[in-house]
CSV table of C-alpha atoms and ligand atoms in Angstrom, one decimal:
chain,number,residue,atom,x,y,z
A,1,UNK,CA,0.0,0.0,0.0
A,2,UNK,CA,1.0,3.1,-0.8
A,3,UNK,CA,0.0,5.6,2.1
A,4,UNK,CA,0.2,9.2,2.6
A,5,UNK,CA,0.0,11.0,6.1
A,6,UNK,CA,-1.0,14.9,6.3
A,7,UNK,CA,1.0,16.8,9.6
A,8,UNK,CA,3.4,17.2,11.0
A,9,UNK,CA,3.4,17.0,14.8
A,10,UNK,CA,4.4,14.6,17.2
A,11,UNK,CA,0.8,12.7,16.6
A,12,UNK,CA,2.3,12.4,13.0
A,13,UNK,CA,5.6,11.0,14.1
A,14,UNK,CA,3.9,8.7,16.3
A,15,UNK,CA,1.6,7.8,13.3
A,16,UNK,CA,4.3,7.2,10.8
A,17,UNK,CA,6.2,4.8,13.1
A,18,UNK,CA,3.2,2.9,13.5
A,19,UNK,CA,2.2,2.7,9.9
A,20,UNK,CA,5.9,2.3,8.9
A,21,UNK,CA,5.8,-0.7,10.6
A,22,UNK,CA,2.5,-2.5,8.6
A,23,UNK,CA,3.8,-5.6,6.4
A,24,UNK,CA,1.0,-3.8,3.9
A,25,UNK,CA,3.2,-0.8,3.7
A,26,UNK,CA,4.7,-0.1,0.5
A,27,UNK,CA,5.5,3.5,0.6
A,28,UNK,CA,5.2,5.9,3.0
A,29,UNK,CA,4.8,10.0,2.2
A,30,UNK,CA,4.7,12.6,5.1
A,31,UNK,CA,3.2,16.0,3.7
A,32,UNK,CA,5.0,18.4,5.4
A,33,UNK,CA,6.0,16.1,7.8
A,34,UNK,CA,9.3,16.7,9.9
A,35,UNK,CA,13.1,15.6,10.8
A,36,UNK,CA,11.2,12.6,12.8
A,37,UNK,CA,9.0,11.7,10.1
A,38,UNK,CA,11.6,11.6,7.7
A,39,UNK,CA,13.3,8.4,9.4
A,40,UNK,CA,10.1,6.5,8.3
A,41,UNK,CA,8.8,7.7,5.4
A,42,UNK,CA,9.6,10.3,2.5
A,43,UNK,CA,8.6,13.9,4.0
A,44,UNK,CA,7.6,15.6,0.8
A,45,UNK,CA,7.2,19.9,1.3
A,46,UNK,CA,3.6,20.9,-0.1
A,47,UNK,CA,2.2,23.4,1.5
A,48,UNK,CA,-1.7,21.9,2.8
A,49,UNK,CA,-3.3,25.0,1.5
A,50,UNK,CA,-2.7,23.8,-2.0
A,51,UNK,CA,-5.4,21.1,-1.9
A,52,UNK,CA,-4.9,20.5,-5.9
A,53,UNK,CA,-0.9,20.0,-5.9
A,54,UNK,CA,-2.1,17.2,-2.9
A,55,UNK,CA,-4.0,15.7,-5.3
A,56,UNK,CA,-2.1,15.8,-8.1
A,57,UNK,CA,0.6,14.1,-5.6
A,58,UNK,CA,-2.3,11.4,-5.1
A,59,UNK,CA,-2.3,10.9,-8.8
A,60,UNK,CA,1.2,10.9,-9.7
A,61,UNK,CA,2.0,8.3,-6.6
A,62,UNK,CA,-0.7,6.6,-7.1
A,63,UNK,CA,-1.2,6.8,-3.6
A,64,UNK,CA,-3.8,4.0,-2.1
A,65,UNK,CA,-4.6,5.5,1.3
A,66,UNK,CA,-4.2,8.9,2.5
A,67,UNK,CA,-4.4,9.4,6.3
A,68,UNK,CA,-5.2,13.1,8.0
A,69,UNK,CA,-3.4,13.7,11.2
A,70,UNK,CA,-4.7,17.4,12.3
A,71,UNK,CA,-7.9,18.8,12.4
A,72,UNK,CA,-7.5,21.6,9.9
A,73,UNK,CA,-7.5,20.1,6.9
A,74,UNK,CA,-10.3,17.7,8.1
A,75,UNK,CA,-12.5,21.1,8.9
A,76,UNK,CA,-11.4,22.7,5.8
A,77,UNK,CA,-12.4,19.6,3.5
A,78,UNK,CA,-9.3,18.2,2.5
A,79,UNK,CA,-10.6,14.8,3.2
A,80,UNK,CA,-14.3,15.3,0.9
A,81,UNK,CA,-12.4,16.9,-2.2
A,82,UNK,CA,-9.8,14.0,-2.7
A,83,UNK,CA,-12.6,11.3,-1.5
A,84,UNK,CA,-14.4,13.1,-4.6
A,85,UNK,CA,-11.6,12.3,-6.9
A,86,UNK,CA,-11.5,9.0,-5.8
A,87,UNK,CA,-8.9,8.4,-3.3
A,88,UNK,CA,-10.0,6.7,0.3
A,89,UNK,CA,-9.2,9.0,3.2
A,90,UNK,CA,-9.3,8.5,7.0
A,91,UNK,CA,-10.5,10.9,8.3
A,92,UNK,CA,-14.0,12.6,8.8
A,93,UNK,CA,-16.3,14.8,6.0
A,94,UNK,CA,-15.9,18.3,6.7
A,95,UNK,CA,-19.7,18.3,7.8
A,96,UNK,CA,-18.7,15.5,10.1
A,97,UNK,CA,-15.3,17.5,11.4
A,98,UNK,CA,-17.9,20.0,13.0
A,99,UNK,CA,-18.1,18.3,16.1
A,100,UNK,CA,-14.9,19.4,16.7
A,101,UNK,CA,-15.3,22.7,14.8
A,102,UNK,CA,-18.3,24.3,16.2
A,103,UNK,CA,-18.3,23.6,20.0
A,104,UNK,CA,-21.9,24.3,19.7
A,105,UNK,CA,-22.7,21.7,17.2
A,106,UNK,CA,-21.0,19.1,19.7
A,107,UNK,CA,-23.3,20.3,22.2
A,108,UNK,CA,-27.2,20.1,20.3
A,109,UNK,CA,-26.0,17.0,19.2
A,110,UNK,CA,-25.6,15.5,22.7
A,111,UNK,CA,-28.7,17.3,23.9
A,112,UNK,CA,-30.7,15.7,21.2
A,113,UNK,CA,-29.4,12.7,21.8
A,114,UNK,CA,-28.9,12.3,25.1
A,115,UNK,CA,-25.3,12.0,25.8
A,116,UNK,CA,-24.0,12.8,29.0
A,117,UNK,CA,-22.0,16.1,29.0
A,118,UNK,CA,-22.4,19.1,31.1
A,119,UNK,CA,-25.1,22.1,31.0
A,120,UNK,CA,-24.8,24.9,28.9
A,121,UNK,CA,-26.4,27.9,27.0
A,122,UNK,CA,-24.9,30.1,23.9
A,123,UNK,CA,-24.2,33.5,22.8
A,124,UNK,CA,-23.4,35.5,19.8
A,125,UNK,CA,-21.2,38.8,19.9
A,126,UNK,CA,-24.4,40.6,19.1
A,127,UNK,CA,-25.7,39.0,22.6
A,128,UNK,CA,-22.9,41.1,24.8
A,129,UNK,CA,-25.6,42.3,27.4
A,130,UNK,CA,-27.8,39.3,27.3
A,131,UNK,CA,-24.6,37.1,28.3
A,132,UNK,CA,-23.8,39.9,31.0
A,133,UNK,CA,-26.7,39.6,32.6
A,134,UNK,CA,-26.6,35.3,32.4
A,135,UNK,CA,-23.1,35.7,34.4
A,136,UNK,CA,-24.5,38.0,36.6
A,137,UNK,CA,-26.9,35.7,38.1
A,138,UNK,CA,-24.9,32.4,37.5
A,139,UNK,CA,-23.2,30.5,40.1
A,140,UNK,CA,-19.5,29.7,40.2
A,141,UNK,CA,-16.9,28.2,38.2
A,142,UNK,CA,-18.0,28.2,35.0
A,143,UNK,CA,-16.9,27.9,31.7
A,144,UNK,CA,-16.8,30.0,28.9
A,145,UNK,CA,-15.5,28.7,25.4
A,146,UNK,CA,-15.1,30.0,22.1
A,147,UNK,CA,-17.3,28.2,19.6
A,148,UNK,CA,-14.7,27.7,17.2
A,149,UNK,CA,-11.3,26.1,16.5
A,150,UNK,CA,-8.5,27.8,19.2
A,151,UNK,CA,-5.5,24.8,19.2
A,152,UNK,CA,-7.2,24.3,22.4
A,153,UNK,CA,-6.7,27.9,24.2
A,154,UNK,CA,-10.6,28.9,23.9
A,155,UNK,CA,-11.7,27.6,26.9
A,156,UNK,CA,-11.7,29.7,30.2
A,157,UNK,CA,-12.4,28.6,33.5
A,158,UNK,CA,-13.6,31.6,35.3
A,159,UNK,CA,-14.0,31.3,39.3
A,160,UNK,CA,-16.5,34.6,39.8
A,161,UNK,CA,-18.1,37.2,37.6
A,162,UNK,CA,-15.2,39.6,37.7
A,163,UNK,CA,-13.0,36.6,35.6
A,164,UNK,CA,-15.9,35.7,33.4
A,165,UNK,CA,-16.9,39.5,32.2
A,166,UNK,CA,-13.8,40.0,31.9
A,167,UNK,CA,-13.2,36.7,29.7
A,168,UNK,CA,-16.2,37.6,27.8
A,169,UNK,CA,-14.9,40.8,26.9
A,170,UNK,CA,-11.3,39.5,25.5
A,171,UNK,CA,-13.4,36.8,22.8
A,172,UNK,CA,-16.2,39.9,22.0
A,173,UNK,CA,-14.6,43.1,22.2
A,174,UNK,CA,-10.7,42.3,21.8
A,175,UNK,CA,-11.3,39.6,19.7
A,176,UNK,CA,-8.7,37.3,20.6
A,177,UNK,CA,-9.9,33.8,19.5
A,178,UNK,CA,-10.8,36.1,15.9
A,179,UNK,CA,-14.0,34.7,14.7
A,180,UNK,CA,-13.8,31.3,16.7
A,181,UNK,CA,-14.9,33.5,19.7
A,182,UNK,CA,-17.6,35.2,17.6
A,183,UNK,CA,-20.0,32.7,19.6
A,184,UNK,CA,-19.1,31.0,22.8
A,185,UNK,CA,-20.5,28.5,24.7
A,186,UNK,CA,-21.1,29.0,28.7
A,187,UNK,CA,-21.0,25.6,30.6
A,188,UNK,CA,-21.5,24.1,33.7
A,189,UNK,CA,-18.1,23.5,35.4
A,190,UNK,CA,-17.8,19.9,36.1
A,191,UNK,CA,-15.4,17.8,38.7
A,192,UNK,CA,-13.6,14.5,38.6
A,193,UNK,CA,-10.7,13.1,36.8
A,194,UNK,CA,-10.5,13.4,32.8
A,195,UNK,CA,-9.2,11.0,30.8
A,196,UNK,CA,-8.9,10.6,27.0
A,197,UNK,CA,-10.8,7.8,24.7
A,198,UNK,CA,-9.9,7.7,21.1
A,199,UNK,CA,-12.6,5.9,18.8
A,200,UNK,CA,-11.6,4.4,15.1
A,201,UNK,CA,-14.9,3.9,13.6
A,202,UNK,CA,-16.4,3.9,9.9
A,203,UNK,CA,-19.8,5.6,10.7
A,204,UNK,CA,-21.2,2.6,11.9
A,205,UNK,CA,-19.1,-0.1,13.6
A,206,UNK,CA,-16.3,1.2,15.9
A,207,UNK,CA,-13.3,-0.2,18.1
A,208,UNK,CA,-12.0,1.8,21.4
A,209,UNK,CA,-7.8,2.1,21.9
A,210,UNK,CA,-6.8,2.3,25.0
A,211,UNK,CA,-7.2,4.7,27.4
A,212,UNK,CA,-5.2,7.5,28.1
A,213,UNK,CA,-4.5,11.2,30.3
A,214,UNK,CA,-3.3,14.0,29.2
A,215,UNK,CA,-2.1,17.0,31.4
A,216,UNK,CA,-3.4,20.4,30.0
A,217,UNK,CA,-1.8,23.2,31.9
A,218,UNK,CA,1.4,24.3,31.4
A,219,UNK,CA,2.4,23.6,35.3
A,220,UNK,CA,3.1,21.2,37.8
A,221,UNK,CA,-0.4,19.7,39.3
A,222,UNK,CA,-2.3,21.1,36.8
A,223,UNK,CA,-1.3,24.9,37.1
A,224,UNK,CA,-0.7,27.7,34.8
A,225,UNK,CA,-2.1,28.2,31.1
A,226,UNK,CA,-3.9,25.7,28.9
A,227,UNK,CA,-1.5,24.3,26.5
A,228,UNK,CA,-1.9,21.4,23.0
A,229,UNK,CA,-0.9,19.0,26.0
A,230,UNK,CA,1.9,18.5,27.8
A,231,UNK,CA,2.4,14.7,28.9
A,232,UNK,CA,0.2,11.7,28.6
A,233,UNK,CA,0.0,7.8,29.6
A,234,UNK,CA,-2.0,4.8,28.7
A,235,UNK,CA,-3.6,3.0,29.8
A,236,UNK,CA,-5.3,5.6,32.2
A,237,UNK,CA,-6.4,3.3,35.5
A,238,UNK,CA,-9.3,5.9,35.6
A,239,UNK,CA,-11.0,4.2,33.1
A,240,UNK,CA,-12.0,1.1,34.6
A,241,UNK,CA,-13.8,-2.1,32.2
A,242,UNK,CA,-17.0,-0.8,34.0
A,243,UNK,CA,-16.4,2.8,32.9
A,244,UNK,CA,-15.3,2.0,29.5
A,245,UNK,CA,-18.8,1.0,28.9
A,246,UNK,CA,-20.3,3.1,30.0
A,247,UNK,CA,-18.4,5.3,27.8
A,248,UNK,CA,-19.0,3.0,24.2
A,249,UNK,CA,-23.0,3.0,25.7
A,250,UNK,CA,-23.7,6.0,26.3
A,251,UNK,CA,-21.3,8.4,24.5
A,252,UNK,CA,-19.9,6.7,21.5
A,253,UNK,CA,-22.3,4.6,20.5
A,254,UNK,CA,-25.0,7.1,20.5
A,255,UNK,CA,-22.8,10.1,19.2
A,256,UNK,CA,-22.1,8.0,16.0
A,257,UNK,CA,-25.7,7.3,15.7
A,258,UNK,CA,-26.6,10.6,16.0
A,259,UNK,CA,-24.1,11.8,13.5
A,260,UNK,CA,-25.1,9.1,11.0
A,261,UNK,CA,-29.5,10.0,11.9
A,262,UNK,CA,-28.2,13.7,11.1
A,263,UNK,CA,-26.7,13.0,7.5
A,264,UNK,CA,-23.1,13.2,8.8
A,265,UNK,CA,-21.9,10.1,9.5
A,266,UNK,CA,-18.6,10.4,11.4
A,267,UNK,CA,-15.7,8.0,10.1
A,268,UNK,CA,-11.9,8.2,11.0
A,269,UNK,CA,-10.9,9.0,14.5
A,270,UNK,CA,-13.4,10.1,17.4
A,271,UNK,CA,-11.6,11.8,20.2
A,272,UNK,CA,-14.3,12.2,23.5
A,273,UNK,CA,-12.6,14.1,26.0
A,274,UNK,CA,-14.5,12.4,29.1
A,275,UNK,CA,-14.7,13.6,32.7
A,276,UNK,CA,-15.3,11.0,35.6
A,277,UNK,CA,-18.1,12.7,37.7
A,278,UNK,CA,-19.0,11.3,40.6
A,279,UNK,CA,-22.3,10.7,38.8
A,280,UNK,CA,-21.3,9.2,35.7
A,281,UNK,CA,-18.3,9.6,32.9
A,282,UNK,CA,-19.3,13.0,31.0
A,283,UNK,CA,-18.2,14.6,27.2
A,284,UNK,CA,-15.6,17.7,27.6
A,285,UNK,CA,-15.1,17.8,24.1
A,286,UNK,CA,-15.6,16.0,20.8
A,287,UNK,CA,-12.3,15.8,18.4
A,288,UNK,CA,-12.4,14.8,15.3
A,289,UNK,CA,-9.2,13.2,15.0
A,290,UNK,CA,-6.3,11.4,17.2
A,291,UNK,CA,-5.1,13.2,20.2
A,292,UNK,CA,-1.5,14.9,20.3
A,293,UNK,CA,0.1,13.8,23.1
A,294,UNK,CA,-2.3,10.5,23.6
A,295,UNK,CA,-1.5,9.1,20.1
A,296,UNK,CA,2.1,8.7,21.4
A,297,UNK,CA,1.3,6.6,24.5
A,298,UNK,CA,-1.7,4.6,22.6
A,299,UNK,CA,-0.3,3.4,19.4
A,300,UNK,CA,2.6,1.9,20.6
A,301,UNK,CA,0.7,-0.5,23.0
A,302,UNK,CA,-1.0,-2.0,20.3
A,303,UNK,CA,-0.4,-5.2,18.4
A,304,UNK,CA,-1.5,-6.3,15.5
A,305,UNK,CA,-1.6,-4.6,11.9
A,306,UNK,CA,-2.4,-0.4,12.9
A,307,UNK,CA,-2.6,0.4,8.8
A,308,UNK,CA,-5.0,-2.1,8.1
A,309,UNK,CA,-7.3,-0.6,11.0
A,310,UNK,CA,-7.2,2.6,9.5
A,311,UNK,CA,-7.9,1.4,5.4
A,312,UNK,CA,-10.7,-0.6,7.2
A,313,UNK,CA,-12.4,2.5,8.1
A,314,UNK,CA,-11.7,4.2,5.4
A,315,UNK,CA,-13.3,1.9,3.3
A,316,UNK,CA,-15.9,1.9,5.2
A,317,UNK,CA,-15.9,-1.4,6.5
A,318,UNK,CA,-13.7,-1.5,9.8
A,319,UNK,CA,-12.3,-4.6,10.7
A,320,UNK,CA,-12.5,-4.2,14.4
A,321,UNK,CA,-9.6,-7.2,15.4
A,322,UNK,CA,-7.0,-5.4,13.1
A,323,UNK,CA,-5.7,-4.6,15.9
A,324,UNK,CA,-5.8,-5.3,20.2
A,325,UNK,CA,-4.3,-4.3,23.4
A,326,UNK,CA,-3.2,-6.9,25.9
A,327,UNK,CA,-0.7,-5.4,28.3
A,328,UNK,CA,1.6,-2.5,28.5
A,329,UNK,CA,2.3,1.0,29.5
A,330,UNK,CA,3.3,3.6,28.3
A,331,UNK,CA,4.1,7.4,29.6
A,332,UNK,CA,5.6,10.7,26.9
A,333,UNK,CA,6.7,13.8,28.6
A,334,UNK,CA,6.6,16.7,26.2
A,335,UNK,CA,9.7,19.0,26.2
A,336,UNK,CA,8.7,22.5,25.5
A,337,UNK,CA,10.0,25.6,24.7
A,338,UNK,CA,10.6,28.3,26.9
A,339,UNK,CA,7.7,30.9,27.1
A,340,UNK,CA,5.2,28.1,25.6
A,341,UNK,CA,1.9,28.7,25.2
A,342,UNK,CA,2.3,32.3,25.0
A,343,UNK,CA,5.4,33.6,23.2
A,344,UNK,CA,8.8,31.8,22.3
A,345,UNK,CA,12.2,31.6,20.7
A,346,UNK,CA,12.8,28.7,18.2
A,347,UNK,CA,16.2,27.6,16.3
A,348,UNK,CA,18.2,26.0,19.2
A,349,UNK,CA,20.5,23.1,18.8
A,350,UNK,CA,18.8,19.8,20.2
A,351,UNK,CA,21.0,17.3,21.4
A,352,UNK,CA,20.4,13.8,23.1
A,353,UNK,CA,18.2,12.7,20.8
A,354,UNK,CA,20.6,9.4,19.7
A,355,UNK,CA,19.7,7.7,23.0
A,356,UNK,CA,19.9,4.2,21.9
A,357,UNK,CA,17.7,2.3,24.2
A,358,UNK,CA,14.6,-0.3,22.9
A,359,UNK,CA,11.7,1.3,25.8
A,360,UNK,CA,12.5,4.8,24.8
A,361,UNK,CA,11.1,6.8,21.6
A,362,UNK,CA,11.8,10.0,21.2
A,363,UNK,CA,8.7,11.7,19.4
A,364,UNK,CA,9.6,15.0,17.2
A,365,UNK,CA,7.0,17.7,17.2
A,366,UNK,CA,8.1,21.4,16.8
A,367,UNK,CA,11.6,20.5,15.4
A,368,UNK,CA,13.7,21.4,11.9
A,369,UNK,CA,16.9,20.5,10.2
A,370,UNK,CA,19.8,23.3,9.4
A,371,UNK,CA,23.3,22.4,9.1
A,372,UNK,CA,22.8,19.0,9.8
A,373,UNK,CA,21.5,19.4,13.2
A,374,UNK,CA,18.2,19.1,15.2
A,375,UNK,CA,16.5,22.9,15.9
A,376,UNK,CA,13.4,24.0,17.7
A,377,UNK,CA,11.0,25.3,15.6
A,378,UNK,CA,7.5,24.9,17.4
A,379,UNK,CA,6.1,25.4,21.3
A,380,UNK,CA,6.3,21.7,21.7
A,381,UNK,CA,9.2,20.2,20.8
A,382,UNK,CA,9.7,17.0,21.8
A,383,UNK,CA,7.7,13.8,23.2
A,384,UNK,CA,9.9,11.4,24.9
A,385,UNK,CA,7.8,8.2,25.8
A,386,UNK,CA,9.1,5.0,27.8
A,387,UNK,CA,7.0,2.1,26.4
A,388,UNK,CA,7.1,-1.4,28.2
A,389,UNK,CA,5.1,-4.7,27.6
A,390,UNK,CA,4.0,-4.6,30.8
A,391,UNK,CA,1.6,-3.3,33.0
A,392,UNK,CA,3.9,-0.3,35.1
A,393,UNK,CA,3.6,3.0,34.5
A,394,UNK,CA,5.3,3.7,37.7
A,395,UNK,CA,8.7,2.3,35.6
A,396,UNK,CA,7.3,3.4,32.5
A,397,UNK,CA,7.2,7.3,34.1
A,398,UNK,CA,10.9,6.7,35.6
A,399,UNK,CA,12.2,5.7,32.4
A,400,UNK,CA,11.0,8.6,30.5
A,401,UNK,CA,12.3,11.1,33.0
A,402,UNK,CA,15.5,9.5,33.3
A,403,UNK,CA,15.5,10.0,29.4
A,404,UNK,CA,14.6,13.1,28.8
A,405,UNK,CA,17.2,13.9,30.9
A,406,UNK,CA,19.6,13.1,28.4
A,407,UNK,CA,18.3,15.9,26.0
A,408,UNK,CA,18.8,19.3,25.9
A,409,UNK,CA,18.4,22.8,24.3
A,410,UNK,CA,18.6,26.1,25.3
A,411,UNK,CA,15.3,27.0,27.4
A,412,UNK,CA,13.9,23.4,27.7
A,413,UNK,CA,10.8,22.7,29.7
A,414,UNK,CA,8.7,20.3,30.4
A,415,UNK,CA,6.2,19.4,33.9
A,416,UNK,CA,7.5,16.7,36.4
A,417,UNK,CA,4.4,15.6,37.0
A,418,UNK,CA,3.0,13.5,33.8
A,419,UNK,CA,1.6,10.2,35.4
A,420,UNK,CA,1.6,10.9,38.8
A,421,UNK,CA,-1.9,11.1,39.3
A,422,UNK,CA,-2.0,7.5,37.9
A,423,UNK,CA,0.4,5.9,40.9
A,424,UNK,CA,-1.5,7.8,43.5
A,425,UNK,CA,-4.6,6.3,42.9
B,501,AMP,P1,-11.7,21.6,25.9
B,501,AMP,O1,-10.8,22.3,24.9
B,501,AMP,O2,-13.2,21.8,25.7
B,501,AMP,O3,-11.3,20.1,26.1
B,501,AMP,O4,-11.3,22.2,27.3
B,501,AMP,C1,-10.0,22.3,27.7
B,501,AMP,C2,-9.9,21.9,29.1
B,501,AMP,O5,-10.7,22.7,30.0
B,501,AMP,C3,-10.4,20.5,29.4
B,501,AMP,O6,-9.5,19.5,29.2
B,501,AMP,C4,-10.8,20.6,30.9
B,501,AMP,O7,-9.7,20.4,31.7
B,501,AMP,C5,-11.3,22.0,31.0
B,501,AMP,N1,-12.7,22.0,30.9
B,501,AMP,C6,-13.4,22.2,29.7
B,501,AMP,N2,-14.8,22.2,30.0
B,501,AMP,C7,-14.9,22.0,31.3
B,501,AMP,C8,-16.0,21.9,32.2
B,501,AMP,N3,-17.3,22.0,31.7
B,501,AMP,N4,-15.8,21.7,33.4
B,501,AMP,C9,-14.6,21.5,33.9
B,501,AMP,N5,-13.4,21.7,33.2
B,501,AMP,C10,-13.6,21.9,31.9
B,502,LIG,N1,-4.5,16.4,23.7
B,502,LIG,C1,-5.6,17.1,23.4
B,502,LIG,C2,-5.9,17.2,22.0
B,502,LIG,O1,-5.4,16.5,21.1
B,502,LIG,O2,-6.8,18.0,21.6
């Protein structure tokens, strides 16, 4: 097969490696791809705003599969116009990419269906007193989000009216989220532990990877800014067999059915963002593609054949035992730079990254070539994951620190944290 991946993150590196490693694998293309990527595959430099030189790509490599990692292209359509021109695509429609586009299409769809997620009422910009008076009389923490896509900065937890005017006022007035904050959501604020389930699906049939966590904030015990994710581990203990029903019940199953009773079936990747109330396991947020950090921790706990899983659902007829998950675990600390989310340098040296040990794979993210060496060139930089075949993440999270201490570049961060919530359970 000869398979091309859109991205070029650390979820892309993490998906090459996988696919790389398919006895159906003929050829492997990264577009843009990155210095990581390009020890799997062939990173070829289009840019994805060109959707016709993609598919003239398609044609000329006669490429049999092509597999979108981030959600941008998915939103923008990539995915329909080459499945037009006859190519198979994983990946949802762009109608179907909504649910992670328009945080208030995620949220009629569970109310119409019933799935489990917490209250919530919207506004438009035009709406500025309306919503004023709403967070006057609302009790407190709450949640305000921007309706649209923010690389997963448009949500503010506000803990009393002061913090939420004054959050409604940055996405109205100052505009900061641009048009995404044109509409925002106000929700309920829930408790309980998170955790992250990824869903490969073909709009009818699905199969659930294993769980995993991912740590938001930008600081130690979940401190500081929201940030793309800084850390995750699989499986997440959280997520018990009992709760992992629960889950396929009464979130996934229904959200796919729902999509599909709507006239956008969802196929490709379902990300549900869950949080564990103490009533029941609730939706945070619908993605509509893998998770970056999760996909690093997941993929490489699974055996079996991860390409043929994918071309199953993009064919539309998933073949569920592709692929299975027996035991293992798995943690990735992300090194960032310094400054991340908000503003940072890029273009330092990396160095460590030749570490040559079997448990240890050392994700790129925000990384370029020059010279002949490793740079920084993106907020996240780095994932370094410890992966063992058996069940300990309390070794699993000492290898990966004892690892990561091996790399360095100017202004590296990362938390010291990822996984600990795990062993304290
Ligand atoms: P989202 O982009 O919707 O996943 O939100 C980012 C993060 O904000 C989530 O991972 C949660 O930690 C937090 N969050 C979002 N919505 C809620 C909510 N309703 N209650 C509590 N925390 C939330
Ligand atoms: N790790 C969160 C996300 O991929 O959106």
């Amino acid at each position: 097969m000869r398979v091309l991946l859109i991205g070029s993150g650390g979820r892309e590196h993490a998906l090459a490696l996988k696919i790389s490693k398919s006895s159906l694998l003929d050829k492997l293309f990264i577009m843009p791809g990155n210095p990581g990527t390009k020890q799997v595959g062939e990173n070829i430099k289009i840019n994805l705003s060109y959707s016709d030189k993609i598919l003239q790509f398609c044609k000329d490599e006669k490429i049999d599969l092509v597999v979108i990692g981030p959600e941008q292209p998915l939103v923008d359509g990539l995915g329909d116009y080459l499945r037009s021109a006859g190519f198979k695509v994983f990946g949802p429609s762009q109608k179907a990419a909504q649910i992670e586009a328009h945080k208030s299409f995620a949220k009629h769809l569970m109310k119409k269906y019933n799935i489990p997620t917490a209250d919530f009422i919207e506004f438009n910009s035009d709406e500025y007193e309306n919503a004023v008076s709403y967070l006057k009389k609302s009790k407190y923490p709450l949640v305000i989000k921007a309706d649209g896509l923010a690389a997963g900065k448009g949500v503010l937890i506000c803990n009393n009216y002061d913090e939420a005017e004054k959050s409604l006022k940055e996405m109205f007035m100052d505009k900061v989220f641009g048009t995404s904050g044109e509409k925002i959501v106000i929700e309920e604020f829930m408790e309980g532990e998170e955790a992250s389930i990824l869903a490969i699906t073909d709009g009818t049939d699905f199969t659930c990877l294993p769980s995993s966590q991912d740590h938001k904030r930008i600081g130690d015990n979940d401190t500081g800014k929201n940030t793309g994710g800084m850390g995750a581990y699989s499986p997440a203990p959280v997520v018990t067999n009992d709760l992992l029903s629960q889950i396929e019940n009464k979130i996934i199953k229904p959200t796919l059915a729902g999509m599909k009773n709507e006239g956008y079936p969802f196929s490709g990747c379902l990300y549900a963002g869950v949080m564990i109330t103490k009533e029941e396991p609730k939706v945070v947020e619908f993605n509509c593609r893998f998770g970056d950090p999760e996909t690093q921790v997941v993929l490489p706990l699974l055996k079996g054949d991860f390409l043929k899983l994918l071309y199953s659902s993009a064919n539309g007829k998933l073949d569920k035992n592709a692929v299975h998950y027996s035991e293992g675990s798995a943690v990735c600390v992300v090194a960032a730079s310094k400054g991340y989310p908000d503003l940072y340098q890029k273009g330092f040296e990396i160095t460590g990254l030749d570490l040559n040990d079997k448990k240890i794979i050392i994700y790129q993210a925000g990384t370029d070539e020059a010279d002949e060496k490793i740079i920084t060139n993106g907020g996240r930089v780095l994932g370094v994951t410890a992966v063992l075949n058996k069940n300990n993440l309390k070794e699993a999270r000492e290898k990966a620190y004892e690892a990561i201490k091996e790399i360095h570049f100017e202004g590296m961060y990362y938390r010291k944290d990822i996984a600990v919530k795990a062993l304290n359970r």
